[in-house]
Amino acid sequence: MRSVAAEQFLAWAAEHGIGPDERYPHSNSFAYLPPPNEWLALDAPTETLGLIPFLSDVLDGIGEWQECLVWHRTGPWPDYSGEDDPCASLYSFMLGGAGIPLGFDGAIAFGRSDRHRLIAAAAAPILFGRTVWEDVLLFPDHGKLFLQCDHHQDVTLTFSEPPLAEPFMLHMRERGHEVDD
C-alpha cells in the first residue's frame, strides 16, 4: 500500500483518458473522456456477510490488475472519528483500519496483497456512507474501467469500451450475483 498525491493520481487518470465528468461539473464525478461511457450499476448486498464476498467477486471480475488506486470523491480523506454520529465515526474507523491516512489529499494504491484493505475501503461508503461526499472510487492500474462504491449501496462500473462489460457481467452471474443487461 502506498500514498499517491492528488496531482500524481489526476495525471495517471488523464493518461488513461479519465477526467472530471464535464456533464456534472460540481459533482466530483469521473468519466472516460469524451462521454458518454458504458456503465453498469450493481446493487451491493447491505449485510456484511454478503457484501464482502460480493466485493471480492467484483475485484476478481475487473480484469488483471496489480494495483488498485482508491480515490475519495471529495479529495481529502475525511476524519469523522470525533463525531457523535455513529455512522460517520464507523466510516472513518473502517477507512483508518484499511490503512488510509485520514486527512490525506490523494489516492491510496493497494496491491493485490492488500486485497482485504481494499475491500474494507470499498465497503465503508456502502455500509456507513449517507451522502455523495462519502463515496469512493477504485481505479485498477490497467485503466480499462473504474468503480464507484457509494452511499446508495451501489457499485457502479464505468468501462472505457462497451465490449468490456459483457465478460464482467458473465463473471458475476457465474458467481451467483444478479446482473441486469
PDB file of C-alpha atoms in Angstrom:
ATOM      1  CA  MET A   1       0.000   0.000   0.000  1.00  0.00           C
ATOM      2  CA  ARG A   2       1.267   3.444  -0.844  1.00  0.00           C
ATOM      3  CA  SER A   3       0.049   7.029  -0.933  1.00  0.00           C
ATOM      4  CA  VAL A   4      -0.290   8.832  -4.268  1.00  0.00           C
ATOM      5  CA  ALA A   5      -0.514  12.636  -4.180  1.00  0.00           C
ATOM      6  CA  ALA A   6      -3.623  14.118  -5.775  1.00  0.00           C
ATOM      7  CA  GLU A   7      -1.633  15.652  -8.649  1.00  0.00           C
ATOM      8  CA  GLN A   8       0.019  12.311  -9.447  1.00  0.00           C
ATOM      9  CA  PHE A   9      -3.306  10.475  -9.341  1.00  0.00           C
ATOM     10  CA  LEU A  10      -5.013  13.009 -11.614  1.00  0.00           C
ATOM     11  CA  ALA A  11      -2.095  12.776 -14.073  1.00  0.00           C
ATOM     12  CA  TRP A  12      -2.386   8.953 -14.056  1.00  0.00           C
ATOM     13  CA  ALA A  13      -6.142   9.226 -14.687  1.00  0.00           C
ATOM     14  CA  ALA A  14      -5.605  11.681 -17.570  1.00  0.00           C
ATOM     15  CA  GLU A  15      -3.081   9.281 -19.161  1.00  0.00           C
ATOM     16  CA  HIS A  16      -5.848   6.650 -19.164  1.00  0.00           C
ATOM     17  CA  GLY A  17      -8.437   9.010 -20.672  1.00  0.00           C
ATOM     18  CA  ILE A  18     -10.229   9.591 -17.354  1.00  0.00           C
ATOM     19  CA  GLY A  19     -11.122  13.035 -16.104  1.00  0.00           C
ATOM     20  CA  PRO A  20     -13.804  15.061 -14.361  1.00  0.00           C
ATOM     21  CA  ASP A  21     -17.226  14.362 -15.836  1.00  0.00           C
ATOM     22  CA  GLU A  22     -17.926  17.567 -17.760  1.00  0.00           C
ATOM     23  CA  ARG A  23     -21.669  16.856 -17.740  1.00  0.00           C
ATOM     24  CA  TYR A  24     -21.732  17.287 -13.950  1.00  0.00           C
ATOM     25  CA  PRO A  25     -19.082  19.925 -13.153  1.00  0.00           C
ATOM     26  CA  HIS A  26     -19.900  20.251  -9.437  1.00  0.00           C
ATOM     27  CA  SER A  27     -20.282  16.543  -8.645  1.00  0.00           C
ATOM     28  CA  ASN A  28     -16.634  15.483  -8.400  1.00  0.00           C
ATOM     29  CA  SER A  29     -17.548  12.594 -10.726  1.00  0.00           C
ATOM     30  CA  PHE A  30     -15.183  10.964 -13.201  1.00  0.00           C
ATOM     31  CA  ALA A  31     -15.758   9.727 -16.736  1.00  0.00           C
ATOM     32  CA  TYR A  32     -13.816   8.437 -19.698  1.00  0.00           C
ATOM     33  CA  LEU A  33     -13.389  11.436 -21.960  1.00  0.00           C
ATOM     34  CA  PRO A  34     -15.241  12.251 -24.007  1.00  0.00           C
ATOM     35  CA  PRO A  35     -18.501  10.908 -22.550  1.00  0.00           C
ATOM     36  CA  PRO A  36     -20.780   9.014 -22.914  1.00  0.00           C
ATOM     37  CA  ASN A  37     -19.381   5.905 -21.304  1.00  0.00           C
ATOM     38  CA  GLU A  38     -20.618   2.360 -20.924  1.00  0.00           C
ATOM     39  CA  TRP A  39     -21.562   1.799 -17.301  1.00  0.00           C
ATOM     40  CA  LEU A  40     -23.242  -0.779 -15.139  1.00  0.00           C
ATOM     41  CA  ALA A  41     -24.762  -0.307 -11.678  1.00  0.00           C
ATOM     42  CA  LEU A  42     -24.928  -3.266  -9.305  1.00  0.00           C
ATOM     43  CA  ASP A  43     -26.913  -3.357  -6.081  1.00  0.00           C
ATOM     44  CA  ALA A  44     -24.479  -4.368  -3.368  1.00  0.00           C
ATOM     45  CA  PRO A  45     -25.637  -6.541  -0.503  1.00  0.00           C
ATOM     46  CA  THR A  46     -26.104  -4.375   2.571  1.00  0.00           C
ATOM     47  CA  GLU A  47     -25.356  -7.095   5.105  1.00  0.00           C
ATOM     48  CA  THR A  48     -21.669  -7.566   5.811  1.00  0.00           C
ATOM     49  CA  LEU A  49     -21.663 -11.336   5.268  1.00  0.00           C
ATOM     50  CA  GLY A  50     -22.951 -10.839   1.720  1.00  0.00           C
ATOM     51  CA  LEU A  51     -21.106  -7.624   0.918  1.00  0.00           C
ATOM     52  CA  ILE A  52     -17.557  -8.891   1.480  1.00  0.00           C
ATOM     53  CA  PRO A  53     -17.820 -11.876  -0.934  1.00  0.00           C
ATOM     54  CA  PHE A  54     -19.661  -9.641  -3.425  1.00  0.00           C
ATOM     55  CA  LEU A  55     -16.832  -7.076  -3.409  1.00  0.00           C
ATOM     56  CA  SER A  56     -14.273  -9.877  -3.680  1.00  0.00           C
ATOM     57  CA  ASP A  57     -16.100 -11.220  -6.748  1.00  0.00           C
ATOM     58  CA  VAL A  58     -16.182  -7.713  -8.246  1.00  0.00           C
ATOM     59  CA  LEU A  59     -12.406  -7.412  -7.783  1.00  0.00           C
ATOM     60  CA  ASP A  60     -11.922 -10.822  -9.422  1.00  0.00           C
ATOM     61  CA  GLY A  61     -14.080  -9.759 -12.370  1.00  0.00           C
ATOM     62  CA  ILE A  62     -12.431  -6.442 -13.268  1.00  0.00           C
ATOM     63  CA  GLY A  63      -9.503  -7.955 -15.138  1.00  0.00           C
ATOM     64  CA  GLU A  64      -5.854  -8.391 -14.320  1.00  0.00           C
ATOM     65  CA  TRP A  65      -4.577  -5.691 -12.007  1.00  0.00           C
ATOM     66  CA  GLN A  66      -1.546  -5.379  -9.761  1.00  0.00           C
ATOM     67  CA  GLU A  67      -2.561  -2.162  -8.005  1.00  0.00           C
ATOM     68  CA  CYS A  68      -5.877  -0.511  -7.473  1.00  0.00           C
ATOM     69  CA  LEU A  69      -5.940   3.222  -6.749  1.00  0.00           C
ATOM     70  CA  VAL A  70      -8.659   4.355  -4.349  1.00  0.00           C
ATOM     71  CA  TRP A  71      -9.783   7.970  -4.512  1.00  0.00           C
ATOM     72  CA  HIS A  72     -12.127   9.762  -2.148  1.00  0.00           C
ATOM     73  CA  ARG A  73     -14.799  11.552  -4.150  1.00  0.00           C
ATOM     74  CA  THR A  74     -14.205  14.904  -2.438  1.00  0.00           C
ATOM     75  CA  GLY A  75     -10.421  14.709  -2.486  1.00  0.00           C
ATOM     76  CA  PRO A  76      -9.000  14.641   1.057  1.00  0.00           C
ATOM     77  CA  TRP A  77      -9.995  11.615   3.131  1.00  0.00           C
ATOM     78  CA  PRO A  78     -12.357  12.871   5.852  1.00  0.00           C
ATOM     79  CA  ASP A  79     -11.815  12.237   9.539  1.00  0.00           C
ATOM     80  CA  TYR A  80     -15.148  11.848  11.295  1.00  0.00           C
ATOM     81  CA  SER A  81     -13.661   9.968  14.239  1.00  0.00           C
ATOM     82  CA  GLY A  82     -14.586  12.709  16.715  1.00  0.00           C
ATOM     83  CA  GLU A  83     -18.192  12.947  15.536  1.00  0.00           C
ATOM     84  CA  ASP A  84     -21.138  11.999  17.728  1.00  0.00           C
ATOM     85  CA  ASP A  85     -22.767  10.343  14.716  1.00  0.00           C
ATOM     86  CA  PRO A  86     -22.003   6.605  14.942  1.00  0.00           C
ATOM     87  CA  CYS A  87     -22.222   6.045  11.156  1.00  0.00           C
ATOM     88  CA  ALA A  88     -19.722   8.827  10.475  1.00  0.00           C
ATOM     89  CA  SER A  89     -17.378   7.542  13.178  1.00  0.00           C
ATOM     90  CA  LEU A  90     -17.564   3.966  11.893  1.00  0.00           C
ATOM     91  CA  TYR A  91     -16.957   5.175   8.330  1.00  0.00           C
ATOM     92  CA  SER A  92     -13.687   6.839   9.404  1.00  0.00           C
ATOM     93  CA  PHE A  93     -12.778   3.902  11.640  1.00  0.00           C
ATOM     94  CA  MET A  94     -13.161   1.498   8.726  1.00  0.00           C
ATOM     95  CA  LEU A  95     -11.085   3.677   6.379  1.00  0.00           C
ATOM     96  CA  GLY A  96      -8.406   4.121   9.034  1.00  0.00           C
ATOM     97  CA  GLY A  97      -8.411   0.378   9.668  1.00  0.00           C
ATOM     98  CA  ALA A  98      -7.815  -0.132   5.951  1.00  0.00           C
ATOM     99  CA  GLY A  99      -4.642   1.934   6.396  1.00  0.00           C
ATOM    100  CA  ILE A 100      -5.881   5.126   4.782  1.00  0.00           C
ATOM    101  CA  PRO A 101      -4.307   8.216   6.377  1.00  0.00           C
ATOM    102  CA  LEU A 102      -7.351  10.336   7.226  1.00  0.00           C
ATOM    103  CA  GLY A 103      -6.899  13.920   6.042  1.00  0.00           C
ATOM    104  CA  PHE A 104      -4.561  12.866   3.205  1.00  0.00           C
ATOM    105  CA  ASP A 105      -5.301  14.579  -0.126  1.00  0.00           C
ATOM    106  CA  GLY A 106      -4.683  11.935  -2.751  1.00  0.00           C
ATOM    107  CA  ALA A 107      -5.238   8.339  -3.744  1.00  0.00           C
ATOM    108  CA  ILE A 108      -4.164   5.202  -1.953  1.00  0.00           C
ATOM    109  CA  ALA A 109      -2.697   2.417  -4.090  1.00  0.00           C
ATOM    110  CA  PHE A 110      -3.497  -1.060  -2.823  1.00  0.00           C
ATOM    111  CA  GLY A 111      -1.561  -4.019  -4.179  1.00  0.00           C
ATOM    112  CA  ARG A 112      -3.072  -7.466  -4.592  1.00  0.00           C
ATOM    113  CA  SER A 113      -1.562  -8.456  -1.252  1.00  0.00           C
ATOM    114  CA  ASP A 114      -3.641  -5.669   0.386  1.00  0.00           C
ATOM    115  CA  ARG A 115      -6.911  -7.029  -1.002  1.00  0.00           C
ATOM    116  CA  HIS A 116      -8.552  -7.168   2.444  1.00  0.00           C
ATOM    117  CA  ARG A 117      -7.757  -3.481   2.992  1.00  0.00           C
ATOM    118  CA  LEU A 118      -9.067  -2.616  -0.472  1.00  0.00           C
ATOM    119  CA  ILE A 119     -12.330  -4.430   0.284  1.00  0.00           C
ATOM    120  CA  ALA A 120     -12.649  -2.521   3.585  1.00  0.00           C
ATOM    121  CA  ALA A 121     -12.154   0.812   1.783  1.00  0.00           C
ATOM    122  CA  ALA A 122     -14.777  -0.148  -0.828  1.00  0.00           C
ATOM    123  CA  ALA A 123     -17.231  -1.353   1.839  1.00  0.00           C
ATOM    124  CA  ALA A 124     -17.050   1.759   4.049  1.00  0.00           C
ATOM    125  CA  PRO A 125     -19.338   4.004   1.941  1.00  0.00           C
ATOM    126  CA  ILE A 126     -21.719   1.131   1.197  1.00  0.00           C
ATOM    127  CA  LEU A 127     -22.149   0.297   4.880  1.00  0.00           C
ATOM    128  CA  PHE A 128     -21.828   3.707   6.539  1.00  0.00           C
ATOM    129  CA  GLY A 129     -21.992   6.406   3.847  1.00  0.00           C
ATOM    130  CA  ARG A 130     -25.020   8.677   3.632  1.00  0.00           C
ATOM    131  CA  THR A 131     -24.039  11.299   1.056  1.00  0.00           C
ATOM    132  CA  VAL A 132     -22.006  11.558  -2.160  1.00  0.00           C
ATOM    133  CA  TRP A 133     -19.258  13.091  -0.043  1.00  0.00           C
ATOM    134  CA  GLU A 134     -18.521   9.654   1.380  1.00  0.00           C
ATOM    135  CA  ASP A 135     -18.323   7.767  -1.936  1.00  0.00           C
ATOM    136  CA  VAL A 136     -15.021   6.229  -3.028  1.00  0.00           C
ATOM    137  CA  LEU A 137     -13.751   5.329  -6.492  1.00  0.00           C
ATOM    138  CA  LEU A 138     -11.494   2.411  -7.381  1.00  0.00           C
ATOM    139  CA  PHE A 139      -9.191   2.569 -10.409  1.00  0.00           C
ATOM    140  CA  PRO A 140      -7.375  -0.665 -11.327  1.00  0.00           C
ATOM    141  CA  ASP A 141      -3.948   0.025 -12.814  1.00  0.00           C
ATOM    142  CA  HIS A 142      -4.917  -1.331 -16.252  1.00  0.00           C
ATOM    143  CA  GLY A 143      -7.185   1.743 -16.659  1.00  0.00           C
ATOM    144  CA  LYS A 144      -9.899  -0.111 -18.627  1.00  0.00           C
ATOM    145  CA  LEU A 145     -12.635   0.631 -16.107  1.00  0.00           C
ATOM    146  CA  PHE A 146     -13.268   2.208 -12.751  1.00  0.00           C
ATOM    147  CA  LEU A 147     -15.759   1.619  -9.958  1.00  0.00           C
ATOM    148  CA  GLN A 148     -17.696   3.896  -7.660  1.00  0.00           C
ATOM    149  CA  CYS A 149     -18.745   2.450  -4.310  1.00  0.00           C
ATOM    150  CA  ASP A 150     -21.440   4.665  -2.937  1.00  0.00           C
ATOM    151  CA  HIS A 151     -23.855   5.591  -0.217  1.00  0.00           C
ATOM    152  CA  HIS A 152     -26.803   4.170  -2.217  1.00  0.00           C
ATOM    153  CA  GLN A 153     -25.369   0.676  -1.626  1.00  0.00           C
ATOM    154  CA  ASP A 154     -24.362   0.531  -5.295  1.00  0.00           C
ATOM    155  CA  VAL A 155     -21.181  -0.355  -7.095  1.00  0.00           C
ATOM    156  CA  THR A 156     -21.162   1.392 -10.464  1.00  0.00           C
ATOM    157  CA  LEU A 157     -18.620   0.300 -13.040  1.00  0.00           C
ATOM    158  CA  THR A 158     -17.658   2.612 -15.891  1.00  0.00           C
ATOM    159  CA  PHE A 159     -15.963   0.894 -18.823  1.00  0.00           C
ATOM    160  CA  SER A 160     -13.593   2.508 -21.318  1.00  0.00           C
ATOM    161  CA  GLU A 161     -15.143   0.392 -24.088  1.00  0.00           C
ATOM    162  CA  PRO A 162     -18.621  -1.224 -24.204  1.00  0.00           C
ATOM    163  CA  PRO A 163     -17.395  -4.770 -25.005  1.00  0.00           C
ATOM    164  CA  LEU A 164     -15.607  -4.915 -21.646  1.00  0.00           C
ATOM    165  CA  ALA A 165     -18.910  -5.027 -19.746  1.00  0.00           C
ATOM    166  CA  GLU A 166     -20.015  -8.441 -21.056  1.00  0.00           C
ATOM    167  CA  PRO A 167     -17.177 -10.562 -19.559  1.00  0.00           C
ATOM    168  CA  PHE A 168     -17.665  -8.816 -16.232  1.00  0.00           C
ATOM    169  CA  MET A 169     -21.417  -9.492 -16.238  1.00  0.00           C
ATOM    170  CA  LEU A 170     -20.800 -13.143 -17.164  1.00  0.00           C
ATOM    171  CA  HIS A 171     -18.294 -13.474 -14.310  1.00  0.00           C
ATOM    172  CA  MET A 172     -20.743 -12.020 -11.786  1.00  0.00           C
ATOM    173  CA  ARG A 173     -23.573 -14.269 -12.995  1.00  0.00           C
ATOM    174  CA  GLU A 174     -21.289 -17.302 -12.704  1.00  0.00           C
ATOM    175  CA  ARG A 175     -20.624 -16.275  -9.097  1.00  0.00           C
ATOM    176  CA  GLY A 176     -24.373 -16.159  -8.418  1.00  0.00           C
ATOM    177  CA  HIS A 177     -24.965 -12.398  -8.488  1.00  0.00           C
ATOM    178  CA  GLU A 178     -27.888 -10.769 -10.257  1.00  0.00           C
ATOM    179  CA  VAL A 179     -26.761  -8.553 -13.110  1.00  0.00           C
ATOM    180  CA  ASP A 180     -29.196  -6.777 -15.406  1.00  0.00           C
ATOM    181  CA  ASP A 181     -28.276  -6.090 -19.007  1.00  0.00           C
TER     182      ASP A 181
END
